[in-house]
Amino acid sequence: MSHRLGGFDGVSVAAEKWHTVLAHLGFDVVRVASHYVHREPGDVLITGMWADLPGRPCPPLDERAVRELVRQADLVVLDNLGTLPSAPEAALGWQDVLLREKVPTIVRHHDPGWQIVSGLWGPHDPSSGLPIHHPRMLHVTINRITEREFADRYPELPERHALVTAYNTVDRRELVGGDRSGTRRALRVADEDLLVLHPIALGKRKNVPAAVELARSLQRLYGETRRVRYWVTHTSAQWESVPPETQEVFATAPGLVMGSVARRSDMYAAADLVVLTSTWEGFGQPVPEAMVAGKPVAAGPYPVLRELVEHHGWQVLDPLRPEDVFQALEDVDRLNRLISWNRARAEEMDTLGFAPTMRKLVRAAERLAAGRAGIREIP
């Protein structure tokens, strides 16, 4: 369960991967949220975990519905619901019910409040009780930087072996075979244009100016020989919802394309270069997705990227070095080697290969709910 599900945002995509693995292990999986971008049969909507607008208070949590769901569950996974400070009363309400009913619980932490720099919910407030950090629940971070920060703030978690890192996965079947020509036609992008994809929802930490500047630099380097188009997938069709300072940056973007498409495979197929210039990401899901889809990636400077590059051996272009990005795009042999190298390593992160790790996480959550020690580490 999460605040919202069913979109292309990192939490929704990562939650869907866990859904796949848990179903593969034999669980009957139910998605629970207060908002669905794309609602599916069987989804449960519980009010109180999502506000109509960021920064607005949520309506009261439907605690009766929560109790009914929890009493039917063998396992509960809170995906960022116990972390992101947008609905603290709802998160603590879920925690109270889960602890009272002694249901095994995994709390997956994507965005602790102290890492959020967008300002949507104000500065991190430790007195809010978030992120949830009760040692009878298994706490799973998506990078080791966050794991270390949790261990420093909540030493009872490592003491009870209730804290571990499990990296996100990718699903090759969802990312290949996209319709390049049809998607580009729908976007009104010519075959010969260089389409620079920036797959984000708007926020200060997404560092739109750096991505636009890379596109501008590439246009200067190509001159009149090739048109560069900057494509941001922020889904709003209303320019009024875009902050004025971001509108000013977009006004300088070469060949601006704005909006999303229905399938990620089509999105990546249409692109020639994927950029992720964020100052902070908990993982940066578009990076390995683009690699599996066979696209070069220019990413950084978010700190977790360095951790992931070291762990997976990726070769990522530096968006602050546009000349090198240009040379990589123009050198066909180098580009093919880069794409092949990254694809092989990213495909090792396939979702179904996560099943043995998921079994360990489930067993650890069961032990913690019963008052025993959880898990030490996973490979």
GROMACS .gro file of N, CA, C and O in nm, residues 174-175 177-180 183 231 261-271:
model
   76
  174GLU      N    1   0.882  -0.530  -1.993
  174GLU     CA    2   0.808  -0.405  -1.999
  174GLU      C    3   0.883  -0.294  -2.073
  174GLU      O    4   0.825  -0.188  -2.098
  175LEU      N    5   1.010  -0.317  -2.105
  175LEU     CA    6   1.095  -0.207  -2.150
  175LEU      C    7   1.145  -0.221  -2.292
  175LEU      O    8   1.202  -0.126  -2.347
  177GLY      N    9   1.084  -0.355  -2.714
  177GLY     CA   10   0.981  -0.373  -2.815
  177GLY      C   11   0.886  -0.256  -2.829
  177GLY      O   12   0.776  -0.272  -2.883
  178GLY      N   13   0.928  -0.138  -2.784
  178GLY     CA   14   0.842  -0.021  -2.796
  178GLY      C   15   0.832   0.029  -2.939
  178GLY      O   16   0.913  -0.004  -3.026
  179ASP      N   17   0.732   0.112  -2.962
  179ASP     CA   18   0.703   0.167  -3.095
  179ASP      C   19   0.775   0.302  -3.110
  179ASP      O   20   0.724   0.405  -3.068
  180ARG      N   21   0.891   0.299  -3.170
  180ARG     CA   22   0.970   0.423  -3.185
  180ARG      C   23   0.905   0.519  -3.284
  180ARG      O   24   0.878   0.635  -3.252
  183THR      N   25   0.550   0.651  -3.178
  183THR     CA   26   0.555   0.744  -3.064
  183THR      C   27   0.612   0.878  -3.107
  183THR      O   28   0.560   0.984  -3.068
  231TRP      N   29   1.252   1.654  -2.411
  231TRP     CA   30   1.122   1.596  -2.379
  231TRP      C   31   1.114   1.570  -2.229
  231TRP      O   32   1.186   1.487  -2.175
  261VAL      N   33   0.349   0.919  -2.222
  261VAL     CA   34   0.285   0.822  -2.311
  261VAL      C   35   0.241   0.704  -2.226
  261VAL      O   36   0.282   0.689  -2.111
  262ALA      N   37   0.158   0.618  -2.282
  262ALA     CA   38   0.094   0.512  -2.203
  262ALA      C   39   0.191   0.402  -2.161
  262ALA      O   40   0.174   0.342  -2.056
  263ARG      N   41   0.293   0.374  -2.243
  263ARG     CA   42   0.381   0.261  -2.214
  263ARG      C   43   0.525   0.308  -2.202
  263ARG      O   44   0.574   0.385  -2.284
  264ARG      N   45   0.595   0.257  -2.098
  264ARG     CA   46   0.735   0.293  -2.081
  264ARG      C   47   0.819   0.243  -2.197
  264ARG      O   48   0.918   0.306  -2.236
  265SER      N   49   0.785   0.128  -2.254
  265SER     CA   50   0.862   0.077  -2.367
  265SER      C   51   0.858   0.175  -2.484
  265SER      O   52   0.960   0.197  -2.551
  266ASP      N   53   0.741   0.236  -2.509
  266ASP     CA   54   0.731   0.335  -2.616
  266ASP      C   55   0.811   0.460  -2.582
  266ASP      O   56   0.874   0.520  -2.670
  267MET      N   57   0.807   0.500  -2.456
  267MET     CA   58   0.879   0.619  -2.413
  267MET      C   59   1.029   0.605  -2.439
  267MET      O   60   1.091   0.692  -2.499
  268TYR      N   61   1.085   0.491  -2.398
  268TYR     CA   62   1.228   0.471  -2.418
  268TYR      C   63   1.262   0.447  -2.564
  268TYR      O   64   1.367   0.493  -2.614
  269ALA      N   65   1.176   0.376  -2.635
  269ALA     CA   66   1.202   0.350  -2.776
  269ALA      C   67   1.212   0.479  -2.855
  269ALA      O   68   1.294   0.491  -2.948
  270ALA      N   69   1.131   0.578  -2.821
  270ALA     CA   70   1.130   0.704  -2.894
  270ALA      C   71   1.254   0.788  -2.869
  270ALA      O   72   1.292   0.870  -2.953
  271ALA      N   73   1.321   0.768  -2.755
  271ALA     CA   74   1.431   0.855  -2.713
  271ALA      C   75   1.563   0.814  -2.777
  271ALA      O   76   1.586   0.698  -2.812
   0.00000   0.00000   0.00000
